[in-house]
mmCIF file of C-alpha atoms and ligand atoms in Angstrom:
data_model
loop_
_atom_site.group_PDB
_atom_site.id
_atom_site.type_symbol
_atom_site.label_atom_id
_atom_site.label_comp_id
_atom_site.label_asym_id
_atom_site.label_seq_id
_atom_site.Cartn_x
_atom_site.Cartn_y
_atom_site.Cartn_z
ATOM 1 C CA MET A 820 26.942 -9.370 -38.409
ATOM 2 C CA LYS A 821 25.120 -7.859 -35.986
ATOM 3 C CA LYS A 822 26.082 -7.514 -32.112
ATOM 4 C CA VAL A 823 24.063 -8.765 -29.307
ATOM 5 C CA THR A 824 23.149 -6.920 -26.852
ATOM 6 C CA THR A 825 20.892 -6.496 -24.360
ATOM 7 C CA SER A 826 17.490 -5.153 -26.589
ATOM 8 C CA SER A 827 18.696 -8.656 -28.891
ATOM 9 C CA LEU A 828 18.894 -11.007 -26.009
ATOM 10 C CA LEU A 829 15.122 -9.540 -25.026
ATOM 11 C CA LYS A 830 14.062 -9.747 -29.086
ATOM 12 C CA MET A 831 15.016 -13.595 -28.602
ATOM 13 C CA LYS A 832 12.791 -14.215 -25.567
ATOM 14 C CA GLN A 833 9.862 -12.577 -26.967
ATOM 15 C CA GLU A 834 9.672 -14.418 -30.149
ATOM 16 C CA GLY A 835 10.837 -17.622 -28.473
ATOM 17 C CA GLN A 836 14.293 -18.294 -29.991
ATOM 18 C CA LYS A 837 17.029 -19.914 -27.615
ATOM 19 C CA ILE A 838 20.517 -18.200 -26.132
ATOM 20 C CA THR A 839 23.169 -20.279 -26.210
ATOM 21 C CA ALA A 840 25.966 -19.584 -24.191
ATOM 22 C CA LEU A 841 29.629 -21.043 -22.957
ATOM 23 C CA THR A 842 31.425 -19.295 -20.626
ATOM 24 C CA ALA A 843 34.782 -18.466 -22.568
ATOM 25 C CA TYR A 844 38.534 -16.933 -20.568
ATOM 26 C CA ASP A 845 40.422 -16.557 -23.330
ATOM 27 C CA ALA A 846 40.940 -14.785 -26.410
ATOM 28 C CA SER A 847 41.311 -17.913 -29.031
ATOM 29 C CA PHE A 848 38.537 -19.815 -27.052
ATOM 30 C CA ALA A 849 36.295 -16.598 -26.950
ATOM 31 C CA LYS A 850 37.350 -16.432 -31.396
ATOM 32 C CA LEU A 851 36.331 -20.027 -31.614
ATOM 33 C CA PHE A 852 33.238 -19.687 -29.735
ATOM 34 C CA ASP A 853 31.715 -16.175 -31.885
ATOM 35 C CA GLU A 854 32.790 -17.872 -34.766
ATOM 36 C CA GLN A 855 30.871 -20.397 -34.547
ATOM 37 C CA GLY A 856 27.686 -17.984 -33.608
ATOM 38 C CA ILE A 857 27.578 -18.053 -29.679
ATOM 39 C CA ASP A 858 24.934 -15.393 -28.713
ATOM 40 C CA LEU A 859 27.116 -14.759 -25.417
ATOM 41 C CA LEU A 860 29.966 -15.272 -23.412
ATOM 42 C CA LEU A 861 30.720 -15.425 -19.801
ATOM 43 C CA ILE A 862 34.158 -14.575 -18.013
ATOM 44 C CA GLY A 863 32.795 -17.446 -14.868
ATOM 45 C CA ASP A 864 34.193 -17.381 -11.795
ATOM 46 C CA SER A 865 34.203 -21.070 -12.569
ATOM 47 C CA LEU A 866 37.561 -20.386 -13.384
ATOM 48 C CA GLY A 867 39.252 -20.750 -10.432
ATOM 49 C CA MET A 868 37.519 -24.504 -10.604
ATOM 50 C CA VAL A 869 38.470 -25.149 -14.049
ATOM 51 C CA LEU A 870 42.004 -23.009 -14.390
ATOM 52 C CA GLN A 871 43.092 -22.608 -11.145
ATOM 53 C CA GLY A 872 42.374 -25.853 -9.865
ATOM 54 C CA CYS A 873 40.574 -25.217 -7.169
ATOM 55 C CA ASP A 874 37.927 -26.792 -5.233
ATOM 56 C CA ASP A 875 35.419 -23.806 -5.529
ATOM 57 C CA THR A 876 34.984 -20.315 -6.459
ATOM 58 C CA LEU A 877 35.844 -18.747 -3.513
ATOM 59 C CA ALA A 878 39.223 -17.762 -3.828
ATOM 60 C CA VAL A 879 39.138 -16.351 -7.059
ATOM 61 C CA SER A 880 39.363 -12.355 -7.382
ATOM 62 C CA ILE A 881 38.435 -8.982 -9.363
ATOM 63 C CA ASP A 882 41.702 -9.405 -10.893
ATOM 64 C CA ASP A 883 41.820 -12.396 -12.232
ATOM 65 C CA ILE A 884 37.866 -12.021 -13.624
ATOM 66 C CA ALA A 885 38.994 -8.757 -15.043
ATOM 67 C CA TYR A 886 42.222 -10.143 -16.737
ATOM 68 C CA HIS A 887 40.855 -12.744 -18.365
ATOM 69 C CA THR A 888 37.577 -10.168 -19.289
ATOM 70 C CA ARG A 889 40.326 -8.436 -21.003
ATOM 71 C CA SER A 890 41.344 -11.639 -23.113
ATOM 72 C CA VAL A 891 38.124 -12.501 -24.105
ATOM 73 C CA ARG A 892 36.654 -9.087 -25.160
ATOM 74 C CA LYS A 893 40.227 -9.394 -27.699
ATOM 75 C CA GLY A 894 39.271 -12.204 -29.279
ATOM 76 C CA THR A 895 34.933 -11.539 -29.224
ATOM 77 C CA LYS A 896 33.410 -9.522 -32.294
ATOM 78 C CA ARG A 897 29.868 -10.163 -32.087
ATOM 79 C CA ALA A 898 28.639 -12.235 -28.817
ATOM 80 C CA PHE A 899 27.266 -10.356 -25.925
ATOM 81 C CA VAL A 900 30.479 -10.772 -23.262
ATOM 82 C CA VAL A 901 29.471 -10.616 -18.961
ATOM 83 C CA ALA A 902 32.277 -11.009 -16.183
ATOM 84 C CA ASP A 903 31.497 -12.186 -12.533
ATOM 85 C CA MET A 904 31.359 -10.233 -9.776
ATOM 86 C CA PRO A 905 33.791 -12.648 -7.569
ATOM 87 C CA PHE A 906 33.402 -13.656 -3.907
ATOM 88 C CA MET A 907 32.889 -11.228 -1.520
ATOM 89 C CA SER A 908 33.216 -8.518 -4.815
ATOM 90 C CA TYR A 909 30.013 -6.610 -3.799
ATOM 91 C CA SER A 910 29.387 -6.826 -0.618
ATOM 92 C CA THR A 911 29.542 -2.989 -0.219
ATOM 93 C CA PRO A 912 28.652 -0.295 -2.294
ATOM 94 C CA GLU A 913 31.464 1.606 -2.922
ATOM 95 C CA GLN A 914 33.485 -1.710 -3.511
ATOM 96 C CA THR A 915 30.894 -2.820 -6.184
ATOM 97 C CA TYR A 916 30.668 0.469 -7.755
ATOM 98 C CA GLN A 917 34.863 0.184 -8.454
ATOM 99 C CA ASN A 918 34.782 -3.512 -9.059
ATOM 100 C CA ALA A 919 32.377 -3.110 -12.085
ATOM 101 C CA ALA A 920 33.734 -0.222 -12.799
ATOM 102 C CA LYS A 921 37.260 -2.546 -13.312
ATOM 103 C CA LEU A 922 35.268 -5.087 -15.162
ATOM 104 C CA MET A 923 33.534 -2.429 -17.277
ATOM 105 C CA ALA A 924 36.527 -1.589 -18.282
ATOM 106 C CA ALA A 925 38.068 -4.489 -19.167
ATOM 107 C CA GLY A 926 35.400 -4.950 -21.647
ATOM 108 C CA ALA A 927 32.981 -6.298 -20.052
ATOM 109 C CA SER A 928 29.283 -5.433 -20.832
ATOM 110 C CA MET A 929 27.356 -6.549 -18.328
ATOM 111 C CA VAL A 930 28.486 -8.144 -14.700
ATOM 112 C CA LYS A 931 26.998 -10.816 -12.944
ATOM 113 C CA LEU A 932 25.806 -10.869 -9.017
ATOM 114 C CA GLU A 933 24.692 -14.324 -7.310
ATOM 115 C CA GLY A 934 21.908 -13.698 -5.150
ATOM 116 C CA GLY A 935 18.406 -12.681 -4.118
ATOM 117 C CA GLU A 936 16.184 -10.133 -3.287
ATOM 118 C CA TRP A 937 18.779 -8.703 -1.057
ATOM 119 C CA LEU A 938 20.874 -7.584 -4.047
ATOM 120 C CA MET A 939 17.917 -5.545 -5.361
ATOM 121 C CA GLU A 940 19.676 -1.629 -3.950
ATOM 122 C CA THR A 941 23.015 -2.616 -5.754
ATOM 123 C CA ILE A 942 21.685 -3.757 -8.801
ATOM 124 C CA THR A 943 19.407 -0.526 -9.445
ATOM 125 C CA GLY A 944 23.023 1.708 -7.947
ATOM 126 C CA LEU A 945 24.898 -0.582 -10.881
ATOM 127 C CA ASN A 946 22.603 0.348 -13.503
ATOM 128 C CA GLN A 947 22.094 3.977 -12.284
ATOM 129 C CA ARG A 948 25.548 4.114 -13.141
ATOM 130 C CA GLY A 949 25.730 2.716 -16.633
ATOM 131 C CA VAL A 950 25.947 -0.440 -15.416
ATOM 132 C CA PRO A 951 23.791 -3.907 -16.617
ATOM 133 C CA VAL A 952 23.230 -6.707 -14.412
ATOM 134 C CA CYS A 953 22.802 -10.434 -14.877
ATOM 135 C CA GLY A 954 21.001 -12.598 -11.569
ATOM 136 C CA HIS A 955 22.298 -15.522 -10.923
ATOM 137 C CA LEU A 956 19.733 -18.034 -8.939
ATOM 138 C CA GLY A 957 19.717 -21.359 -7.670
ATOM 139 C CA LEU A 958 22.779 -23.211 -6.896
ATOM 140 C CA THR A 959 25.101 -20.326 -6.249
ATOM 141 C CA PRO A 960 28.555 -21.792 -6.133
ATOM 142 C CA GLN A 961 29.991 -18.369 -4.251
ATOM 143 C CA SER A 962 27.200 -19.591 -1.570
ATOM 144 C CA VAL A 963 28.530 -23.144 -1.807
ATOM 145 C CA HIS A 964 29.434 -23.754 1.979
ATOM 146 C CA VAL A 965 26.047 -22.372 3.532
ATOM 147 C CA PHE A 966 24.181 -25.348 0.906
ATOM 148 C CA GLY A 967 26.766 -27.978 1.952
ATOM 149 C CA GLY A 968 28.244 -28.839 -1.465
ATOM 150 C CA PHE A 969 27.081 -28.043 -4.865
ATOM 151 C CA LYS A 970 23.231 -29.459 -4.408
ATOM 152 C CA VAL A 971 19.694 -28.512 -6.343
ATOM 153 C CA GLN A 972 18.060 -25.871 -4.426
ATOM 154 C CA GLY A 973 14.159 -25.009 -4.717
ATOM 155 C CA ARG A 974 13.247 -29.272 -5.013
ATOM 156 C CA ASP A 975 10.948 -28.400 -1.558
ATOM 157 C CA ASP A 976 7.668 -26.417 -2.132
ATOM 158 C CA LEU A 977 8.848 -23.473 -0.139
ATOM 159 C CA GLN A 978 12.058 -22.956 -1.309
ATOM 160 C CA ALA A 979 10.685 -23.109 -4.713
ATOM 161 C CA GLU A 980 8.651 -20.510 -3.929
ATOM 162 C CA LEU A 981 10.907 -18.297 -2.626
ATOM 163 C CA LEU A 982 13.340 -18.999 -5.857
ATOM 164 C CA LEU A 983 10.170 -17.387 -7.573
ATOM 165 C CA GLU A 984 9.797 -14.603 -5.627
ATOM 166 C CA HIS A 985 13.907 -13.750 -6.044
ATOM 167 C CA ALA A 986 13.513 -14.056 -9.228
ATOM 168 C CA ILE A 987 10.934 -11.404 -8.902
ATOM 169 C CA LYS A 988 12.422 -9.420 -6.976
ATOM 170 C CA LEU A 989 15.481 -8.819 -9.275
ATOM 171 C CA ALA A 990 13.928 -8.513 -12.505
ATOM 172 C CA GLN A 991 11.861 -5.938 -10.962
ATOM 173 C CA ALA A 992 15.125 -4.138 -9.728
ATOM 174 C CA GLY A 993 16.698 -3.916 -13.031
ATOM 175 C CA ILE A 994 18.198 -6.820 -13.838
ATOM 176 C CA GLN A 995 18.888 -7.248 -17.510
ATOM 177 C CA LEU A 996 19.032 -11.060 -17.756
ATOM 178 C CA LEU A 997 18.743 -14.197 -14.580
ATOM 179 C CA VAL A 998 21.387 -17.627 -14.626
ATOM 180 C CA LEU A 999 19.597 -20.136 -13.232
ATOM 181 C CA GLU A 1000 21.760 -22.947 -11.492
ATOM 182 C CA CYS A 1001 20.864 -25.925 -10.979
ATOM 183 C CA VAL A 1002 17.036 -26.698 -10.113
ATOM 184 C CA PRO A 1003 13.755 -28.514 -10.895
ATOM 185 C CA VAL A 1004 13.057 -28.046 -15.044
ATOM 186 C CA ASP A 1005 9.282 -27.333 -13.518
ATOM 187 C CA LEU A 1006 10.181 -24.481 -11.567
ATOM 188 C CA ALA A 1007 12.997 -23.180 -14.233
ATOM 189 C CA ALA A 1008 10.029 -23.135 -16.186
ATOM 190 C CA LYS A 1009 7.445 -21.064 -14.444
ATOM 191 C CA ILE A 1010 10.301 -18.195 -13.669
ATOM 192 C CA SER A 1011 11.279 -18.244 -17.150
ATOM 193 C CA GLU A 1012 7.785 -17.443 -17.827
ATOM 194 C CA GLN A 1013 6.506 -15.479 -14.730
ATOM 195 C CA VAL A 1014 10.284 -12.568 -15.485
ATOM 196 C CA LYS A 1015 9.956 -11.005 -18.967
ATOM 197 C CA ILE A 1016 13.873 -10.643 -18.665
ATOM 198 C CA PRO A 1017 15.571 -13.449 -20.331
ATOM 199 C CA VAL A 1018 16.662 -16.084 -17.997
ATOM 200 C CA ILE A 1019 19.682 -18.725 -19.052
ATOM 201 C CA GLY A 1020 19.597 -22.269 -17.659
ATOM 202 C CA ILE A 1021 22.415 -24.686 -16.206
ATOM 203 C CA GLY A 1022 20.874 -27.824 -15.262
ATOM 204 C CA ALA A 1023 17.765 -26.216 -14.896
ATOM 205 C CA GLY A 1024 15.655 -28.304 -18.047
ATOM 206 C CA PRO A 1025 15.105 -27.039 -21.590
ATOM 207 C CA LYS A 1026 12.170 -24.695 -20.707
ATOM 208 C CA THR A 1027 13.909 -21.692 -19.888
ATOM 209 C CA ASP A 1028 15.239 -19.096 -22.910
ATOM 210 C CA GLY A 1029 18.611 -20.420 -23.206
ATOM 211 C CA GLN A 1030 21.259 -22.466 -21.845
ATOM 212 C CA ILE A 1031 24.520 -22.099 -20.889
ATOM 213 C CA LEU A 1032 27.957 -24.410 -20.163
ATOM 214 C CA VAL A 1033 31.400 -24.374 -18.325
ATOM 215 C CA MET A 1034 33.206 -24.593 -21.788
ATOM 216 C CA HIS A 1035 35.232 -27.040 -20.040
ATOM 217 C CA ASP A 1036 32.330 -29.129 -19.447
ATOM 218 C CA MET A 1037 30.843 -29.153 -22.753
ATOM 219 C CA PHE A 1038 34.439 -30.152 -24.059
ATOM 220 C CA GLY A 1039 34.540 -32.940 -21.191
ATOM 221 C CA ILE A 1040 37.734 -31.775 -20.155
ATOM 222 C CA SER A 1041 37.030 -30.625 -16.964
ATOM 223 C CA ALA A 1042 39.340 -31.468 -14.467
ATOM 224 C CA ASN A 1043 37.556 -32.703 -11.430
ATOM 225 C CA TYR A 1044 34.086 -34.233 -12.660
ATOM 226 C CA MET A 1045 31.501 -33.921 -15.272
ATOM 227 C CA PRO A 1046 28.751 -32.493 -13.826
ATOM 228 C CA LYS A 1047 25.061 -34.130 -14.638
ATOM 229 C CA PHE A 1048 23.771 -31.621 -17.055
ATOM 230 C CA SER A 1049 26.386 -31.622 -19.115
ATOM 231 C CA LYS A 1050 27.343 -33.675 -22.008
ATOM 232 C CA ASN A 1051 30.509 -33.848 -23.356
ATOM 233 C CA TYR A 1052 30.301 -32.195 -27.175
ATOM 234 C CA LEU A 1053 33.638 -33.499 -28.509
ATOM 235 C CA GLU A 1054 33.218 -36.962 -27.847
ATOM 236 C CA GLU A 1055 30.822 -37.631 -31.139
ATOM 237 C CA SER A 1056 32.724 -35.279 -33.275
ATOM 238 C CA GLY A 1057 36.723 -35.202 -32.194
ATOM 239 C CA ASP A 1058 36.587 -31.546 -33.529
ATOM 240 C CA MET A 1059 36.189 -28.584 -31.219
ATOM 241 C CA ARG A 1060 34.449 -26.226 -33.912
ATOM 242 C CA LEU A 1061 32.048 -28.739 -34.502
ATOM 243 C CA ALA A 1062 31.580 -29.777 -31.362
ATOM 244 C CA VAL A 1063 30.652 -25.873 -29.929
ATOM 245 C CA LYS A 1064 28.528 -25.878 -33.411
ATOM 246 C CA GLN A 1065 26.380 -29.144 -32.207
ATOM 247 C CA PHE A 1066 26.222 -27.448 -29.304
ATOM 248 C CA ILE A 1067 24.134 -24.059 -30.472
ATOM 249 C CA ASP A 1068 22.160 -26.669 -32.719
ATOM 250 C CA GLU A 1069 21.193 -28.922 -30.018
ATOM 251 C CA VAL A 1070 20.024 -25.771 -27.669
ATOM 252 C CA ARG A 1071 18.469 -23.734 -30.805
ATOM 253 C CA GLN A 1072 16.312 -26.999 -31.222
ATOM 254 C CA GLY A 1073 15.212 -27.639 -28.106
ATOM 255 C CA ALA A 1074 17.250 -31.613 -28.003
ATOM 256 C CA PHE A 1075 19.266 -30.308 -25.136
ATOM 257 C CA PRO A 1076 19.338 -30.366 -22.487
ATOM 258 C CA SER A 1077 16.749 -33.271 -22.554
ATOM 259 C CA GLU A 1078 15.643 -35.327 -19.279
ATOM 260 C CA LEU A 1079 18.708 -37.330 -18.949
ATOM 261 C CA HIS A 1080 21.251 -33.633 -17.892
ATOM 262 C CA SER A 1081 18.224 -32.031 -16.202
ATOM 263 C CA PHE A 1082 16.704 -32.464 -12.308
ATOM 264 C CA ASN A 1083 12.900 -32.792 -10.952
HETATM 265 O O1 LIG B 2210 31.068 -19.304 -13.021
HETATM 266 C C1 LIG B 2210 30.272 -19.425 -13.616
HETATM 267 O O2 LIG B 2210 30.982 -19.933 -15.266
HETATM 268 C C2 LIG B 2210 29.138 -19.523 -13.744
HETATM 269 C C3 LIG B 2210 28.208 -20.291 -14.777
HETATM 270 C C4 LIG B 2210 28.003 -21.914 -14.185
HETATM 271 C C5 LIG B 2210 26.507 -20.110 -15.490
HETATM 272 O O3 LIG B 2210 28.467 -18.777 -12.919
#
């Protein structure tokens, strides 16, 4: 069993092999996902919604993420572990480095930041200090109040052009992975083609280099509602291991997401 690394993720993109990813927040689920062969686990600030029952991710703290990262790391042998930097935890260089250090010490192998070109210096500074970075563009949930709700991004030409430019700039600054959330299929395909790093989609159609879902959505047990871009994998099999296996197989075969789970 070879551990997944930034190099193997890049190789998967280059060889056209889809990357499979789920969020995880504890050791037991991390172990279950890891044993089924998931490539990447994200300790997402979505935990504010699916674990803490909030309406958004804004109240999640760095200590919350560090706590769950420690648990996920203990359950993981093979998958690559990425931890979210929560809302306002990367506003100044000093604050960013201290908080990233907490997550790396807790067991993350990479941190994820939401935002565009304005993060370039932050990304370079983290890289220089030994912290790999994942970008996150499109519907970035920490900006939900700027967007006026959880809405698909990049639908008009100007917005789409801007998102592509941000992706290119983030890649130039040194991100080694990009999450693209809730953008139209064609835009996600264009961004995935134009950047050399792997692009992991969520609500971004089938043409990205991989797919991620929030684990509670994939099991169909989220407290609030089921997003259009997700699929309840537990419904068919009634078995958690089979559900995860089916998600992994469908992503690898290009069967998920279908048009039903995508935006235009
Ligand atoms: O917080 C999270 O779970 C995320 C995923 C939706 C990509 O950022």
